[in-house]
PDB file of C-alpha atoms in Angstrom:
ATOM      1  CA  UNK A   1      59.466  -0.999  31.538  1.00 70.00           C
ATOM      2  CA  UNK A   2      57.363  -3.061  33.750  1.00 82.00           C
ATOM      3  CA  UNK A   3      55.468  -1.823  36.266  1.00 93.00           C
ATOM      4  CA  UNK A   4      55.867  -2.286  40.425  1.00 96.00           C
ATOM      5  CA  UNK A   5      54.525  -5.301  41.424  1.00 97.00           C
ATOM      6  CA  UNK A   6      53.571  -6.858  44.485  1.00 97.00           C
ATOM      7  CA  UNK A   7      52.662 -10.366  45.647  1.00 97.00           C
ATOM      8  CA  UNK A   8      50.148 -12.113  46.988  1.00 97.00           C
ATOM      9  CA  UNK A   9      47.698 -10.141  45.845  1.00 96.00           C
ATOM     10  CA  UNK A  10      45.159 -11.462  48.139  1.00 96.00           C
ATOM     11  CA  UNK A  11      45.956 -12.655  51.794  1.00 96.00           C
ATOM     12  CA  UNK A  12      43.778 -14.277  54.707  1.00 98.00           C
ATOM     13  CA  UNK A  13      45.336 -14.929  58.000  1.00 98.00           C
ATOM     14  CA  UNK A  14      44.790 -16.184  60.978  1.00 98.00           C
ATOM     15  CA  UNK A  15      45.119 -13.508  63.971  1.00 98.00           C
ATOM     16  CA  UNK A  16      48.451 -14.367  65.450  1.00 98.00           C
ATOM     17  CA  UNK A  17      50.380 -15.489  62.552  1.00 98.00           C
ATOM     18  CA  UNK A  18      52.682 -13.745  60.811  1.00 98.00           C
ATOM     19  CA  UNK A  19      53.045 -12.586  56.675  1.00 98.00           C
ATOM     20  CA  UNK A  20      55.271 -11.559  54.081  1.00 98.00           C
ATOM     21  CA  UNK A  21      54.352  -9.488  51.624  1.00 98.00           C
ATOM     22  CA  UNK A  22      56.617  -8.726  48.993  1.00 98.00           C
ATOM     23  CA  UNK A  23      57.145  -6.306  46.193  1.00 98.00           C
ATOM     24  CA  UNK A  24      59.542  -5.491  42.947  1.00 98.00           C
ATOM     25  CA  UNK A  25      59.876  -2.210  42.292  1.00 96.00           C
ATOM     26  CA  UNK A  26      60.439  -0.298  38.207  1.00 95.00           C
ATOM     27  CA  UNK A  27      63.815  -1.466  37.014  1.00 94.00           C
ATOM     28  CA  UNK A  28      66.682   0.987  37.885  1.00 92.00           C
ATOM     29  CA  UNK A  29      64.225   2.424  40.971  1.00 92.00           C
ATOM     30  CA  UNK A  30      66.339   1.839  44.430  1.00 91.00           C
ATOM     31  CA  UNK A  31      63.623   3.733  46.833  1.00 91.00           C
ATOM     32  CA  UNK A  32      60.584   1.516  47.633  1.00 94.00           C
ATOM     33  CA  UNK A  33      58.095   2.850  50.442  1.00 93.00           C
ATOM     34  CA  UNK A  34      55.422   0.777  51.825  1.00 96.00           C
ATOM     35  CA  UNK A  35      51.776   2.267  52.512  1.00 95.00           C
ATOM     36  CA  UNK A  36      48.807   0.891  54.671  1.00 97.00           C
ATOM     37  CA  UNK A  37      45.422   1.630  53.125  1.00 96.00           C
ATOM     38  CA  UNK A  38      42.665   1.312  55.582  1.00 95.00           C
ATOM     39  CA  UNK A  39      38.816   3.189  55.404  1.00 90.00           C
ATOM     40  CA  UNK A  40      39.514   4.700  58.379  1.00 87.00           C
ATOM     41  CA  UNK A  41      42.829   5.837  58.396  1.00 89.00           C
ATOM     42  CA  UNK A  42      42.944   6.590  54.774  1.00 91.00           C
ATOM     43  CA  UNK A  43      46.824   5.766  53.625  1.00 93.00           C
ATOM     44  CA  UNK A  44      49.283   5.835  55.715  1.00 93.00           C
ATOM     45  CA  UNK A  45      53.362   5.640  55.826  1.00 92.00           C
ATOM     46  CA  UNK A  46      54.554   2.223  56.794  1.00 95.00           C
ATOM     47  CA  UNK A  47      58.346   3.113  56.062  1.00 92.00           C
ATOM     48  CA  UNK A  48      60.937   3.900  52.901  1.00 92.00           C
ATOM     49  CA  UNK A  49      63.928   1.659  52.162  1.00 93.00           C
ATOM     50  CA  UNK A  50      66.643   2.946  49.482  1.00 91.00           C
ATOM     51  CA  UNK A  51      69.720   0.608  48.662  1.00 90.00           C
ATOM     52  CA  UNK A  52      69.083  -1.746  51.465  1.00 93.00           C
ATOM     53  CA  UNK A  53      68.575   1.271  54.311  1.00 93.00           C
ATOM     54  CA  UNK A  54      65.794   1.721  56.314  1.00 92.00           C
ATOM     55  CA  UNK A  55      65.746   5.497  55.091  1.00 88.00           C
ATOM     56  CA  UNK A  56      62.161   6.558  56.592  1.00 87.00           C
ATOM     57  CA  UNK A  57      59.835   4.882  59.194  1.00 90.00           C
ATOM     58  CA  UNK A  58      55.953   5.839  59.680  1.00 91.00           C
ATOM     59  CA  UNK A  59      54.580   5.599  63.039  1.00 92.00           C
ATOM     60  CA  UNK A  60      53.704   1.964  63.378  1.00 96.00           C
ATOM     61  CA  UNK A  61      54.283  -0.810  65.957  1.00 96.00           C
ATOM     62  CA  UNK A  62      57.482  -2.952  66.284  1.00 96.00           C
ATOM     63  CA  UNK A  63      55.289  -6.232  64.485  1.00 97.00           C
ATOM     64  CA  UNK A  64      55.745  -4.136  60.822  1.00 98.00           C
ATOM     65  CA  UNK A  65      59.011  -4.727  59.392  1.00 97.00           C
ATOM     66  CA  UNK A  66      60.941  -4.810  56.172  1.00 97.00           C
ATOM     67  CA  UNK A  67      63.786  -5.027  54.323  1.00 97.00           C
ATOM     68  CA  UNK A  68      65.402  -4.478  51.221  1.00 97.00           C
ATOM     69  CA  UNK A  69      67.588  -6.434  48.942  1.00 96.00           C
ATOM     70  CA  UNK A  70      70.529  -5.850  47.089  1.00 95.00           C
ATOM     71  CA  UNK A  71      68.132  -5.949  43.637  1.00 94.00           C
ATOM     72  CA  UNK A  72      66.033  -3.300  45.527  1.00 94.00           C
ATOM     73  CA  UNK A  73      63.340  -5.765  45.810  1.00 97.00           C
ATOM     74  CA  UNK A  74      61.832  -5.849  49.375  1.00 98.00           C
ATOM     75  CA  UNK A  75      59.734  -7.307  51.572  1.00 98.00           C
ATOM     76  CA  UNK A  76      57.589  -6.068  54.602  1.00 98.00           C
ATOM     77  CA  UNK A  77      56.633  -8.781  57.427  1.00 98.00           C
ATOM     78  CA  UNK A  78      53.942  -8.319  59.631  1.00 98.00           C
ATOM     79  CA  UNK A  79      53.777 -10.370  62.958  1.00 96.00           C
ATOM     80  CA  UNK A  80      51.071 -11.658  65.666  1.00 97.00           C
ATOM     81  CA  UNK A  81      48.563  -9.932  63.672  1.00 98.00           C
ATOM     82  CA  UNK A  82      45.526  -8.646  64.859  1.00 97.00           C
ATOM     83  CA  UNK A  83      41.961  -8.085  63.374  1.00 97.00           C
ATOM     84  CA  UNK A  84      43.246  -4.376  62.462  1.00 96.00           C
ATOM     85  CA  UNK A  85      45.928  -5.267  60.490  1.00 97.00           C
ATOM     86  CA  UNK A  86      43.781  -5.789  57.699  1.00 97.00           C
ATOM     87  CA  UNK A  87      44.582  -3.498  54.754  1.00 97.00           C
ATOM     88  CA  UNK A  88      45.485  -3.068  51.592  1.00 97.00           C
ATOM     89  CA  UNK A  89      48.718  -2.500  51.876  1.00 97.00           C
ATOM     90  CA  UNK A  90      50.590  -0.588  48.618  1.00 96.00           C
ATOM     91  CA  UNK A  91      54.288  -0.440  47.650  1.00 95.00           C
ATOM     92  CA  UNK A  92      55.688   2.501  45.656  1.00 94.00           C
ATOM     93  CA  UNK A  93      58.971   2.623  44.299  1.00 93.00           C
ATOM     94  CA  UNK A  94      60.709   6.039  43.154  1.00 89.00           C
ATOM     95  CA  UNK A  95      64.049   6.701  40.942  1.00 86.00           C
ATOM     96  CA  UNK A  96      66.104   8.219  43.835  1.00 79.00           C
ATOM     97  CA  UNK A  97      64.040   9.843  47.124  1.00 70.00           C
ATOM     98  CA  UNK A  98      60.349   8.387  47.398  1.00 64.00           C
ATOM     99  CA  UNK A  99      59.003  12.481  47.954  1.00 70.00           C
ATOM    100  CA  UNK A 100      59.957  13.256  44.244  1.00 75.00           C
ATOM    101  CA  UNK A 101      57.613  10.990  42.753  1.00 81.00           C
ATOM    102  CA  UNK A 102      56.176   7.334  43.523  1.00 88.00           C
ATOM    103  CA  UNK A 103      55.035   4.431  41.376  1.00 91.00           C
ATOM    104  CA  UNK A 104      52.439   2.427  43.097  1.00 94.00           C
ATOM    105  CA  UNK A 105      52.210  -0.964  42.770  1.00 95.00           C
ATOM    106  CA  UNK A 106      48.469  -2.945  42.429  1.00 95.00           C
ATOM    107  CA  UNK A 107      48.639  -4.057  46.060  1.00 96.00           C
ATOM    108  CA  UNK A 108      47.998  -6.689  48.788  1.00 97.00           C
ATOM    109  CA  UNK A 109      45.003  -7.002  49.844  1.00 96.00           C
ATOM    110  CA  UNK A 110      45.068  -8.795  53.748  1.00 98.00           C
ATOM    111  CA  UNK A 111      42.583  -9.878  55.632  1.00 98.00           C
ATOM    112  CA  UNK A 112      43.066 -10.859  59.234  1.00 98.00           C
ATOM    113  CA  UNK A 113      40.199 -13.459  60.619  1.00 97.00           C
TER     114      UNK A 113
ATOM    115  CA  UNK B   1      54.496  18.240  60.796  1.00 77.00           C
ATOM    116  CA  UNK B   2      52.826  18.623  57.517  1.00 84.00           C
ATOM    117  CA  UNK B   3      49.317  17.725  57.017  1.00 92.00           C
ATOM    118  CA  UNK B   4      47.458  17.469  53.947  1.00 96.00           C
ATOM    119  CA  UNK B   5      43.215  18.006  53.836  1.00 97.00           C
ATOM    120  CA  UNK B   6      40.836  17.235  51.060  1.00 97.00           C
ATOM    121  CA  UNK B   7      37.802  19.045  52.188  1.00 95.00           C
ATOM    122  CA  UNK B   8      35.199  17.597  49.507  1.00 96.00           C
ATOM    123  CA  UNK B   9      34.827  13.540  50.276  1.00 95.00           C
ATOM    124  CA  UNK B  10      32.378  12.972  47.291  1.00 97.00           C
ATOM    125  CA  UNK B  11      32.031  15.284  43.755  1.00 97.00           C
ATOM    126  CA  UNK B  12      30.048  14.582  40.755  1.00 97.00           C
ATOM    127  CA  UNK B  13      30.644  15.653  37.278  1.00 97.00           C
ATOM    128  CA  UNK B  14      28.868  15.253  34.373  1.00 98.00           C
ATOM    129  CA  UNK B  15      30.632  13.784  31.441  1.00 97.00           C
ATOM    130  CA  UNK B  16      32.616  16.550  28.818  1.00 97.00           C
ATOM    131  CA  UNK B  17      32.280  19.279  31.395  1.00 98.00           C
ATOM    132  CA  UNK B  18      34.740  20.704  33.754  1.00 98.00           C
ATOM    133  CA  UNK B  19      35.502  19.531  37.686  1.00 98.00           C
ATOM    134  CA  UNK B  20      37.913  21.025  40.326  1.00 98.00           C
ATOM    135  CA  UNK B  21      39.287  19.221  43.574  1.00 98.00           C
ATOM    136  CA  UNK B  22      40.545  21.042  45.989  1.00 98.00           C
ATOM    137  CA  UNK B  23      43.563  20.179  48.540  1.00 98.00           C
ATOM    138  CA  UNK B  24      44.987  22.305  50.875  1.00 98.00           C
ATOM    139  CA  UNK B  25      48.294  21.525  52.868  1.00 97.00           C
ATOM    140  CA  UNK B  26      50.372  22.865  55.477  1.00 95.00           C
ATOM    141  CA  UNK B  27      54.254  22.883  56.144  1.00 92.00           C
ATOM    142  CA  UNK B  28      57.427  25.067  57.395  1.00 90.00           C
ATOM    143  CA  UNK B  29      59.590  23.713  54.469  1.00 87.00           C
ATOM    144  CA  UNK B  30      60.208  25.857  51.299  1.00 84.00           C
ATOM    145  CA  UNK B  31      61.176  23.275  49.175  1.00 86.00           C
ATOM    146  CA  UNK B  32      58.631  19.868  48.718  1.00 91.00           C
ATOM    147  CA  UNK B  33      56.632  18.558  45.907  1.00 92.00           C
ATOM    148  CA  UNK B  34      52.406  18.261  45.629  1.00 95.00           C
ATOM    149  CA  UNK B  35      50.570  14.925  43.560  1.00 96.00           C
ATOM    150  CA  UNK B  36      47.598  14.276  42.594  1.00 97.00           C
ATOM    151  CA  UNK B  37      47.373  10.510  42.801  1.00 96.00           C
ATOM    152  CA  UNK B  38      44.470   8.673  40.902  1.00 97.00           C
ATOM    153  CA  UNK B  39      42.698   5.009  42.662  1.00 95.00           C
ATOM    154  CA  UNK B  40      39.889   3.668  40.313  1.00 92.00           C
ATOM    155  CA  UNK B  41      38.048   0.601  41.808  1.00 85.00           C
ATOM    156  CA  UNK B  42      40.790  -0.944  40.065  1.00 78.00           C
ATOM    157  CA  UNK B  43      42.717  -0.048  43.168  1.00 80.00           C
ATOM    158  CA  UNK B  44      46.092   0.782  41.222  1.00 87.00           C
ATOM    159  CA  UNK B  45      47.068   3.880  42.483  1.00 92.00           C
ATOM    160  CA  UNK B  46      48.206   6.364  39.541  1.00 93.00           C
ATOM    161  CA  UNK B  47      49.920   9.298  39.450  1.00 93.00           C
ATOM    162  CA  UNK B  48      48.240  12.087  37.482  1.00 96.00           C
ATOM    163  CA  UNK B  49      50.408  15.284  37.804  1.00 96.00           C
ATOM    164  CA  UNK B  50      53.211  16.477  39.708  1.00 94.00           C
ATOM    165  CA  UNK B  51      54.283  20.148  41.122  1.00 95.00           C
ATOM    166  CA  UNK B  52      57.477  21.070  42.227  1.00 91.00           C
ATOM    167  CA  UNK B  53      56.668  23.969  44.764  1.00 91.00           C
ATOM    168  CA  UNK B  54      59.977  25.956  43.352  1.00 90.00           C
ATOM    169  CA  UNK B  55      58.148  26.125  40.293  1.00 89.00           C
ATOM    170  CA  UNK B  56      55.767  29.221  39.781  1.00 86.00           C
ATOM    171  CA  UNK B  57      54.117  27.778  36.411  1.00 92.00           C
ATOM    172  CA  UNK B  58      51.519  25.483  37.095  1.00 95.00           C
ATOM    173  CA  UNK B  59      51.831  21.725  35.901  1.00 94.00           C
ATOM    174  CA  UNK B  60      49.564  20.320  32.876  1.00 94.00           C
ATOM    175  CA  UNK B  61      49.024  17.604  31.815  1.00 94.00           C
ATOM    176  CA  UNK B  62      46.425  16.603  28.874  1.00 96.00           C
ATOM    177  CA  UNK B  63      43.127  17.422  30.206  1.00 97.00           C
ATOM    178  CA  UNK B  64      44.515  17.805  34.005  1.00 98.00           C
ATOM    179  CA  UNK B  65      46.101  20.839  35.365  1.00 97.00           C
ATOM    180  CA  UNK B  66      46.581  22.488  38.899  1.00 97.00           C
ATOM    181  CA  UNK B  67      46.415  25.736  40.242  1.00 97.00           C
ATOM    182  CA  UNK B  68      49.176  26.194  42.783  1.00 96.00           C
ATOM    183  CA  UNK B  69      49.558  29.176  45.233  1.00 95.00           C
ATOM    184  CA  UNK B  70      52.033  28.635  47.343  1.00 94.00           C
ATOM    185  CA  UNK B  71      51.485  31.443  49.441  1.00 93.00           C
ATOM    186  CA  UNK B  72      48.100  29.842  50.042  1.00 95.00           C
ATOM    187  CA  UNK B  73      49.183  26.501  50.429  1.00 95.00           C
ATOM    188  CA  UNK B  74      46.588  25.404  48.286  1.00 97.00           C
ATOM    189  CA  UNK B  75      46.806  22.922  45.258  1.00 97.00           C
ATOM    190  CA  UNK B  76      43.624  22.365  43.339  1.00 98.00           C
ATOM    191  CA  UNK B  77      43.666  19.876  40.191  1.00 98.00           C
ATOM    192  CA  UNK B  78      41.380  20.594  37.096  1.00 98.00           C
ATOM    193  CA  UNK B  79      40.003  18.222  34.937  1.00 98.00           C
ATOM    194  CA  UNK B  80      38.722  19.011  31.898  1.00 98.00           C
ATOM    195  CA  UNK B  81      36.288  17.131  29.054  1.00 97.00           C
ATOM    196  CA  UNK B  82      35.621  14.740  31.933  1.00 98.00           C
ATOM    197  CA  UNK B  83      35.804  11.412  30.991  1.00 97.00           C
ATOM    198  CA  UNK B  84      33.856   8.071  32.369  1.00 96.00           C
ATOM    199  CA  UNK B  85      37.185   7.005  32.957  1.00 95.00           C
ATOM    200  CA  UNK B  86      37.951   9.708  35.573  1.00 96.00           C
ATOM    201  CA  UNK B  87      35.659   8.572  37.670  1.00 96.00           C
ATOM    202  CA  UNK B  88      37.897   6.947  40.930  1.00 97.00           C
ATOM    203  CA  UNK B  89      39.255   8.451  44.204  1.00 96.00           C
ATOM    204  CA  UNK B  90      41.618  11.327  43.779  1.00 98.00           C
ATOM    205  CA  UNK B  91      44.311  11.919  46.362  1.00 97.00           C
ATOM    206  CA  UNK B  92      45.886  14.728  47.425  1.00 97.00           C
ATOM    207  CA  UNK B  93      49.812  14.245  48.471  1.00 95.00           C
ATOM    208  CA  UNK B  94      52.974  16.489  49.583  1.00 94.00           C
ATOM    209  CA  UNK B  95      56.162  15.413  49.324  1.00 90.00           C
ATOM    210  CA  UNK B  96      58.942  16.505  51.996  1.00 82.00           C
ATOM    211  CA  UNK B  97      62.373  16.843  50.475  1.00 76.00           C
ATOM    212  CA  UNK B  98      63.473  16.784  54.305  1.00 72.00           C
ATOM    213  CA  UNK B  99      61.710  12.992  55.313  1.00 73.00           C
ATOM    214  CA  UNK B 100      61.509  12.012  51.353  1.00 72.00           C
ATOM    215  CA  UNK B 101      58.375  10.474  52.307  1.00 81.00           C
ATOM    216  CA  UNK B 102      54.739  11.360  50.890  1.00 87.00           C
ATOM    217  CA  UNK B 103      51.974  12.264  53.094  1.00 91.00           C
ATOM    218  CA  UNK B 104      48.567  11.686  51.718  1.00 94.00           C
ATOM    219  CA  UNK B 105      45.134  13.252  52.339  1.00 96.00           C
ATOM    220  CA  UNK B 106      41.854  11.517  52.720  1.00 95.00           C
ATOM    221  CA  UNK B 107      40.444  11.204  49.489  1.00 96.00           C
ATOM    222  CA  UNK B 108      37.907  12.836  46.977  1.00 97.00           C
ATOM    223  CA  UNK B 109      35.679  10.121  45.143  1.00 96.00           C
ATOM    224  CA  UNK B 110      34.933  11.754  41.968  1.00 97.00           C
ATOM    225  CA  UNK B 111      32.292  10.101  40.040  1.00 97.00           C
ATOM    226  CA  UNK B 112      31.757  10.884  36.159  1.00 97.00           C
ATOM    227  CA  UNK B 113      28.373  11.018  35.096  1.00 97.00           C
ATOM    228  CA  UNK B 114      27.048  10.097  31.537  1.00 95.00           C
TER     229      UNK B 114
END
């Protein structure tokens, strides 16, 4: 099977503007979680989306969104970004619920300017 | 809220001998699941073993293994013959059956050593 993967895998942006990053998760897997990956803040939750639900969100600000599509592919948007936005940000997808086990995907690598 | 803590940022091993990470983790739930995640400068985040905390036998696999006490709430991973290879960030996670999400601790860079 092929493995999660995500596009772009490199981003620069404006502060301000908005992105869409978006990822395809292991065929048959219907949970995909998004993670922020930051030096500071290590990796943290973004939120979890199973068969088009919002299942799970982290503790982020309203600008971080996403969805899910009927193929269980999703996408996370991130608006008015700001210089701390920039990340790498991972998406996992899992069989059923994301805590039994994830499958990462290479990442996005943004940069805000 | 659970919380997850790597105490040892940096470790060094030589290559062919024996390392241990630690990770300890805390939590009111009985029933959750523990990773160890590998992230090589490649970035790609892998998963290296999985524990279901139900389970008293400790998970192996190849030259990785854990040592899981519950009661502890500790979950160390053992890797033996080390292996150029190994060397990358090691991460620590717990899995809540309640949220279904995985919460992550801060990292151990491991670095292999000919």
């Amino acid at each position: 099977k092929a493995g999660v993967t995500q596009t772009p895998r490199y981003l620069i942006k404006t502060r301000g503007q908005q992105v869409t990053l978006s990822c395809s998760p292991i065929s048959g897997h219907r949970s995909v979680s998004w993670y922020q990956q930051t030096p500071g803040q290590g990796l943290q939750f973004l939120f979890e989306y199973f068969s088009e639900t919002q299942r799970n969100k982290g503790n982020f600000p309203g600008r971080f969104s996403g969805r899910q599509f009927s193929n269980s592919r999703s996408e996370m948007n991130v608006s008015t970004l700001e210089l701390g936005d920039s990340a790498l940000y991972l998406c996992a997808s899992s069989p059923d619920r994301a805590a039994y086990e994830q499958y990462f995907g290479p990442g996005t690598r943004l940069t805000v300017t | 809220a659970q919380t997850v803590t790597q105490s040892q940022p940096e470790m060094s091993v030589q290559e062919a001998e024996t390392v241990t990470l630690s990770c300890t983790y805390d939590t009111s739930e009985s029933n959750y699941y523990l990773f160890w995640y590998k992230q090589p400068p490649s970035r790609q985040m892998i998963l290296v073993i999985r524990q279901e905390a139900y389970k008293q036998q400790n998970a192996t696999e190849n030259r990785f293994s854990v040592n899981f006490q519950k009661a502890a709430k500790s979950f160390s991973l053992k890797i033996s013959d080390s292996q150029l290879g190994d060397t990358a960030m090691y991460f620590c996670a717990f899995g809540s059956s309640n949220t279904g999400k995985l919460i992550f601790g801060q990292g151990t860079t491991l670095q292999v050593k000919p």
